[in-house]
Amino acid sequence: MNLAHWAALAVTAFVAILLVALLRRNNSPPVQRFFTKPIAAIALAWLVFAALTAIAAPWLAPYRPSQQLDIVALTNRPPSWIHPLGTDAFSRDLLSRIFYGGRVSLGVGILAMAVAIVAGGTIGTVAGYFRRGLDGPLMRMVDVGLAVPRIFLVLAVTALGSGLTLGPLILLLGLTGWFATSRLVRAEVLVLRDAPFVQAARAAGAAPWRVIVRDVVPNAAAPMIVSAALGIGNVMLLEAALSFLGVGVQPPAASWGNMIADGRDQLATAPWTTIAPGLAIALVVMALNAVGDALHDALDPRR
C-alpha cells in the first residue's frame, strides 16, 4: 500500500471519527452549541462531501487522473456534459483530477496536522506539567520556531535536495507546524496541573505519566481539536503553494496545488483549468476555518 492509499485511509478515518462523534453526542451541550451557527452546519456538510468524493475517487472519476484523452482534439476544452469541468493542456479530464487531487491535498493536510498535533501536544504537555528544567528550554525552542517564517523553513529544507516525495513532505509540513499548538497545550496544562482532581491523583500516589495520560491530556484535548481543524487548512494552503512552485507534490500525481500550476500559462485562454482547483481548495479551507471557529465556541468551558 503506497502513501496515496494511506492518505485516503486518513481521510476516511477523519470522516468516520467526526460522524461517530456527532451521532454519539448529538444531544450534548457542545454539539448543540456547535450547530447554533448555521454556517457551521453548511461548512461541515461541505467537508463531509469533499472527503467522501476524495475517498470514492476511483468510483466517481470517469477517467484516471493522468490519462491523456486526445492530445489534439481535447486540449483545453471548455466545460461540457462529457467533461463537466473541462480539460487541461494535456487533454486530461479536470473533474477526475479534482477528485484524485482531493485525496492528496486532504490527506496531506490531515496527516501533516496529525504529526504536528502529536509533537506539539507532547512538548506542550511536558513543558506545562513538569515546569522546572524543561519549560524554559522547550519554550525558547518554540519561540525560535515561531520567529522564523514557516514557508522559509520548508523552502530551505527542500532546497537541500532535488525534491520531496509525499512521505517526507508530510513529515516536513508536520514538524514545522507544531509550535503554536505546543503553546496552546502548555497554557491549558498549566491550569490543569493545579486542578483538584489532578492534585488528588498525585496524592493517591499515581505516577506522573499516569496522571498526564489519564487526567491531564483528556481535559486538554479541546485546544488541540480546534488547532487541528484550523491547521489542516493552513497545511493545505502551504502544500498548494509548494506544489505551485514545483517543490511540493510532484507530477504525475494530482494535487490541487499543482493543478493550479499546470493551468497558469492558460489563464487567459482556458481559465477553467485554474478556477476549478482554486475554487476547490478555497471552499475547503473556508469550511475548515468555519468549523474550527464553531468548535472553539462549542468546546469553550466558560460557555
GROMACS .gro file of N, CA and C in nm, residues 131-229:
model
  297
  131ARG      N    1   0.739   2.176   3.429
  131ARG     CA    2   0.788   2.311   3.454
  131ARG      C    3   0.940   2.318   3.469
  132ARG      N    4   0.994   2.303   3.588
  132ARG     CA    5   1.135   2.332   3.616
  132ARG      C    6   1.227   2.244   3.532
  133GLY      N    7   1.325   2.311   3.473
  133GLY     CA    8   1.426   2.239   3.396
  133GLY      C    9   1.384   2.206   3.254
  134LEU      N   10   1.255   2.204   3.225
  134LEU     CA   11   1.207   2.168   3.092
  134LEU      C   12   1.129   2.280   3.026
  135ASP      N   13   1.053   2.353   3.105
  135ASP     CA   14   0.965   2.455   3.048
  135ASP      C   15   1.045   2.563   2.975
  136GLY      N   16   1.151   2.613   3.038
  136GLY     CA   17   1.229   2.720   2.978
  136GLY      C   18   1.293   2.681   2.845
  137PRO      N   19   1.375   2.574   2.842
  137PRO     CA   20   1.438   2.536   2.714
  137PRO      C   21   1.338   2.503   2.605
  138LEU      N   22   1.232   2.431   2.639
  138LEU     CA   23   1.134   2.393   2.537
  138LEU      C   24   1.062   2.515   2.480
  139MET      N   25   1.025   2.608   2.566
  139MET     CA   26   0.954   2.727   2.517
  139MET      C   27   1.047   2.821   2.440
  140ARG      N   28   1.175   2.822   2.473
  140ARG     CA   29   1.269   2.903   2.393
  140ARG      C   30   1.283   2.841   2.254
  141MET      N   31   1.280   2.710   2.247
  141MET     CA   32   1.285   2.645   2.117
  141MET      C   33   1.159   2.678   2.036
  142VAL      N   34   1.045   2.683   2.104
  142VAL     CA   35   0.920   2.720   2.038
  142VAL      C   36   0.927   2.864   1.990
  143ASP      N   37   0.983   2.953   2.070
  143ASP     CA   38   0.997   3.094   2.029
  143ASP      C   39   1.079   3.107   1.901
  144VAL      N   40   1.186   3.029   1.892
  144VAL     CA   41   1.268   3.033   1.771
  144VAL      C   42   1.188   2.983   1.652
  145GLY      N   43   1.113   2.875   1.671
  145GLY     CA   44   1.031   2.821   1.562
  145GLY      C   45   0.925   2.918   1.515
  146LEU      N   46   0.864   2.991   1.608
  146LEU     CA   47   0.761   3.088   1.572
  146LEU      C   48   0.820   3.213   1.508
  147ALA      N   49   0.944   3.243   1.540
  147ALA     CA   50   1.007   3.364   1.486
  147ALA      C   51   1.046   3.348   1.340
  148VAL      N   52   1.073   3.225   1.296
  148VAL     CA   53   1.115   3.200   1.158
  148VAL      C   54   0.992   3.167   1.075
  149PRO      N   55   0.969   3.235   0.963
  149PRO     CA   56   0.853   3.203   0.880
  149PRO      C   57   0.854   3.057   0.835
  150ARG      N   58   0.738   2.995   0.842
  150ARG     CA   59   0.729   2.851   0.812
  150ARG      C   60   0.765   2.821   0.668
  151ILE      N   61   0.719   2.905   0.577
  151ILE     CA   62   0.747   2.881   0.436
  151ILE      C   63   0.897   2.888   0.411
  152PHE      N   64   0.969   2.972   0.486
  152PHE     CA   65   1.114   2.981   0.471
  152PHE      C   66   1.181   2.851   0.517
  153LEU      N   67   1.133   2.795   0.629
  153LEU     CA   68   1.189   2.669   0.677
  153LEU      C   69   1.168   2.557   0.575
  154VAL      N   70   1.047   2.551   0.521
  154VAL     CA   71   1.015   2.443   0.426
  154VAL      C   72   1.098   2.457   0.300
  155LEU      N   73   1.107   2.579   0.247
  155LEU     CA   74   1.184   2.601   0.124
  155LEU      C   75   1.333   2.576   0.148
  156ALA      N   76   1.382   2.609   0.267
  156ALA     CA   77   1.523   2.585   0.297
  156ALA      C   78   1.554   2.436   0.297
  157VAL      N   79   1.462   2.356   0.353
  157VAL     CA   80   1.484   2.211   0.355
  157VAL      C   81   1.473   2.152   0.215
  158THR      N   82   1.371   2.194   0.141
  158THR     CA   83   1.354   2.141   0.006
  158THR      C   84   1.469   2.182  -0.086
  159ALA      N   85   1.531   2.295  -0.058
  159ALA     CA   86   1.644   2.340  -0.141
  159ALA      C   87   1.767   2.252  -0.123
  160LEU      N   88   1.773   2.178  -0.013
  160LEU     CA   89   1.888   2.092   0.013
  160LEU      C   90   1.886   1.966  -0.073
  161GLY      N   91   1.769   1.931  -0.125
  161GLY     CA   92   1.758   1.812  -0.208
  161GLY      C   93   1.703   1.846  -0.345
  162SER      N   94   1.669   1.741  -0.417
  162SER     CA   95   1.616   1.759  -0.553
  162SER      C   96   1.465   1.744  -0.557
  163GLY      N   97   1.399   1.765  -0.446
  163GLY     CA   98   1.254   1.749  -0.440
  163GLY      C   99   1.215   1.646  -0.337
  164LEU      N  100   1.096   1.658  -0.283
  164LEU     CA  101   1.049   1.569  -0.178
  164LEU      C  102   0.939   1.478  -0.231
  165THR      N  103   0.945   1.352  -0.188
  165THR     CA  104   0.833   1.263  -0.215
  165THR      C  105   0.723   1.292  -0.114
  166LEU      N  106   0.610   1.222  -0.128
  166LEU     CA  107   0.493   1.255  -0.046
  166LEU      C  108   0.518   1.233   0.103
  167GLY      N  109   0.586   1.123   0.138
  167GLY     CA  110   0.611   1.094   0.279
  167GLY      C  111   0.697   1.199   0.347
  168PRO      N  112   0.815   1.228   0.296
  168PRO     CA  113   0.896   1.335   0.358
  168PRO      C  114   0.828   1.470   0.358
  169LEU      N  115   0.747   1.497   0.256
  169LEU     CA  116   0.675   1.625   0.253
  169LEU      C  117   0.577   1.635   0.369
  170ILE      N  118   0.505   1.526   0.397
  170ILE     CA  119   0.411   1.525   0.509
  170ILE      C  120   0.484   1.545   0.641
  171LEU      N  121   0.595   1.475   0.660
  171LEU     CA  122   0.674   1.491   0.782
  171LEU      C  123   0.727   1.633   0.796
  172LEU      N  124   0.775   1.690   0.687
  172LEU     CA  125   0.829   1.825   0.691
  172LEU      C  126   0.721   1.926   0.729
  173LEU      N  127   0.604   1.915   0.668
  173LEU     CA  128   0.496   2.008   0.700
  173LEU      C  129   0.448   1.989   0.844
  174GLY      N  130   0.448   1.865   0.893
  174GLY     CA  131   0.406   1.841   1.030
  174GLY      C  132   0.506   1.890   1.132
  175LEU      N  133   0.635   1.866   1.106
  175LEU     CA  134   0.739   1.902   1.202
  175LEU      C  135   0.773   2.050   1.201
  176THR      N  136   0.718   2.125   1.108
  176THR     CA  137   0.736   2.271   1.110
  176THR      C  138   0.607   2.343   1.150
  177GLY      N  139   0.505   2.269   1.195
  177GLY     CA  140   0.378   2.332   1.226
  177GLY      C  141   0.325   2.307   1.366
  178TRP      N  142   0.412   2.262   1.459
  178TRP     CA  143   0.362   2.226   1.592
  178TRP      C  144   0.386   2.335   1.696
  179PHE      N  145   0.454   2.443   1.661
  179PHE     CA  146   0.497   2.541   1.761
  179PHE      C  147   0.379   2.610   1.829
  180ALA      N  148   0.282   2.658   1.749
  180ALA     CA  149   0.167   2.726   1.808
  180ALA      C  150   0.083   2.630   1.890
  181THR      N  151   0.070   2.506   1.845
  181THR     CA  152  -0.008   2.407   1.920
  181THR      C  153   0.053   2.380   2.056
  182SER      N  154   0.186   2.372   2.062
  182SER     CA  155   0.252   2.346   2.190
  182SER      C  156   0.225   2.458   2.290
  183ARG      N  157   0.219   2.581   2.244
  183ARG     CA  158   0.190   2.692   2.335
  183ARG      C  159   0.047   2.683   2.389
  184LEU      N  160  -0.048   2.651   2.301
  184LEU     CA  161  -0.187   2.637   2.345
  184LEU      C  162  -0.201   2.526   2.449
  185VAL      N  163  -0.138   2.412   2.421
  185VAL     CA  164  -0.148   2.299   2.513
  185VAL      C  165  -0.079   2.331   2.645
  186ARG      N  166   0.036   2.395   2.639
  186ARG     CA  167   0.108   2.431   2.763
  186ARG      C  168   0.021   2.520   2.851
  187ALA      N  169  -0.043   2.620   2.791
  187ALA     CA  170  -0.128   2.709   2.871
  187ALA      C  171  -0.242   2.633   2.938
  188GLU      N  172  -0.299   2.536   2.867
  188GLU     CA  173  -0.408   2.458   2.925
  188GLU      C  174  -0.357   2.367   3.036
  189VAL      N  175  -0.240   2.307   3.016
  189VAL     CA  176  -0.184   2.215   3.117
  189VAL      C  177  -0.142   2.291   3.242
  190LEU      N  178  -0.095   2.414   3.227
  190LEU     CA  179  -0.057   2.494   3.344
  190LEU      C  180  -0.176   2.513   3.438
  191VAL      N  181  -0.295   2.526   3.382
  191VAL     CA  182  -0.416   2.539   3.464
  191VAL      C  183  -0.455   2.404   3.522
  192LEU      N  184  -0.447   2.299   3.441
  192LEU     CA  185  -0.494   2.168   3.486
  192LEU      C  186  -0.404   2.106   3.592
  193ARG      N  187  -0.274   2.135   3.590
  193ARG     CA  188  -0.183   2.068   3.684
  193ARG      C  189  -0.212   2.104   3.829
  194ASP      N  190  -0.278   2.216   3.852
  194ASP     CA  191  -0.316   2.256   3.988
  194ASP      C  192  -0.464   2.233   4.016
  195ALA      N  193  -0.535   2.167   3.924
  195ALA     CA  194  -0.676   2.138   3.946
  195ALA      C  195  -0.691   2.035   4.059
  196PRO      N  196  -0.803   2.039   4.133
  196PRO     CA  197  -0.820   1.947   4.246
  196PRO      C  198  -0.811   1.800   4.207
  197PHE      N  199  -0.869   1.760   4.094
  197PHE     CA  200  -0.866   1.618   4.060
  197PHE      C  201  -0.726   1.571   4.023
  198VAL      N  202  -0.642   1.661   3.968
  198VAL     CA  203  -0.503   1.624   3.939
  198VAL      C  204  -0.424   1.615   4.069
  199GLN      N  205  -0.445   1.707   4.161
  199GLN     CA  206  -0.378   1.701   4.291
  199GLN      C  207  -0.419   1.576   4.368
  200ALA      N  208  -0.546   1.538   4.356
  200ALA     CA  209  -0.592   1.416   4.424
  200ALA      C  210  -0.524   1.292   4.366
  201ALA      N  211  -0.507   1.290   4.233
  201ALA     CA  212  -0.440   1.176   4.171
  201ALA      C  213  -0.295   1.167   4.216
  202ARG      N  214  -0.227   1.281   4.224
  202ARG     CA  215  -0.088   1.280   4.271
  202ARG      C  216  -0.081   1.238   4.417
  203ALA      N  217  -0.176   1.285   4.500
  203ALA     CA  218  -0.176   1.249   4.641
  203ALA      C  219  -0.201   1.100   4.660
  204ALA      N  220  -0.274   1.039   4.568
  204ALA     CA  221  -0.301   0.895   4.576
  204ALA      C  222  -0.183   0.812   4.533
  205GLY      N  223  -0.075   0.875   4.489
  205GLY     CA  224   0.045   0.803   4.453
  205GLY      C  225   0.057   0.768   4.306
  206ALA      N  226  -0.028   0.825   4.220
  206ALA     CA  227  -0.020   0.795   4.077
  206ALA      C  228   0.108   0.851   4.019
  207ALA      N  229   0.168   0.776   3.929
  207ALA     CA  230   0.291   0.820   3.863
  207ALA      C  231   0.261   0.940   3.774
  208PRO      N  232   0.361   1.027   3.753
  208PRO     CA  233   0.336   1.147   3.671
  208PRO      C  234   0.281   1.116   3.533
  209TRP      N  235   0.337   1.015   3.465
  209TRP     CA  236   0.289   0.986   3.330
  209TRP      C  237   0.148   0.930   3.331
  210ARG      N  238   0.113   0.860   3.439
  210ARG     CA  239  -0.025   0.811   3.450
  210ARG      C  240  -0.123   0.927   3.469
  211VAL      N  241  -0.083   1.025   3.550
  211VAL     CA  242  -0.167   1.144   3.570
  211VAL      C  243  -0.183   1.220   3.439
  212ILE      N  244  -0.072   1.232   3.364
  212ILE     CA  245  -0.078   1.305   3.238
  212ILE      C  246  -0.172   1.236   3.140
  213VAL      N  247  -0.157   1.105   3.124
  213VAL     CA  248  -0.234   1.032   3.025
  213VAL      C  249  -0.381   1.023   3.062
  214ARG      N  250  -0.411   1.000   3.188
  214ARG     CA  251  -0.550   0.974   3.228
  214ARG      C  252  -0.626   1.099   3.271
  215ASP      N  253  -0.556   1.201   3.320
  215ASP     CA  254  -0.628   1.317   3.375
  215ASP      C  255  -0.600   1.447   3.300
  216VAL      N  256  -0.477   1.469   3.260
  216VAL     CA  257  -0.442   1.598   3.201
  216VAL      C  258  -0.475   1.603   3.052
  217VAL      N  259  -0.424   1.507   2.975
  217VAL     CA  260  -0.441   1.510   2.830
  217VAL      C  261  -0.588   1.510   2.787
  218PRO      N  262  -0.675   1.422   2.844
  218PRO     CA  263  -0.815   1.427   2.801
  218PRO      C  264  -0.882   1.561   2.825
  219ASN      N  265  -0.844   1.631   2.931
  219ASN     CA  266  -0.905   1.759   2.962
  219ASN      C  267  -0.839   1.875   2.887
  220ALA      N  268  -0.724   1.847   2.825
  220ALA     CA  269  -0.658   1.949   2.743
  220ALA      C  270  -0.680   1.924   2.594
  221ALA      N  271  -0.773   1.835   2.561
  221ALA     CA  272  -0.793   1.798   2.421
  221ALA      C  273  -0.862   1.907   2.340
  222ALA      N  274  -0.942   1.992   2.405
  222ALA     CA  275  -1.020   2.092   2.331
  222ALA      C  276  -0.933   2.185   2.247
  223PRO      N  277  -0.827   2.247   2.303
  223PRO     CA  278  -0.745   2.333   2.216
  223PRO      C  279  -0.675   2.257   2.106
  224MET      N  280  -0.642   2.129   2.128
  224MET     CA  281  -0.578   2.051   2.023
  224MET      C  282  -0.675   2.023   1.909
  225ILE      N  283  -0.802   1.998   1.942
  225ILE     CA  284  -0.902   1.972   1.838
  225ILE      C  285  -0.923   2.096   1.753
  226VAL      N  286  -0.937   2.210   1.819
  226VAL     CA  287  -0.956   2.336   1.745
  226VAL      C  288  -0.833   2.367   1.662
  227SER      N  289  -0.714   2.349   1.719
  227SER     CA  290  -0.591   2.375   1.645
  227SER      C  291  -0.580   2.284   1.524
  228ALA      N  292  -0.623   2.158   1.537
  228ALA     CA  293  -0.617   2.065   1.424
  228ALA      C  294  -0.711   2.109   1.313
  229ALA      N  295  -0.834   2.150   1.350
  229ALA     CA  296  -0.930   2.191   1.247
  229ALA      C  297  -0.881   2.312   1.169
   0.00000   0.00000   0.00000
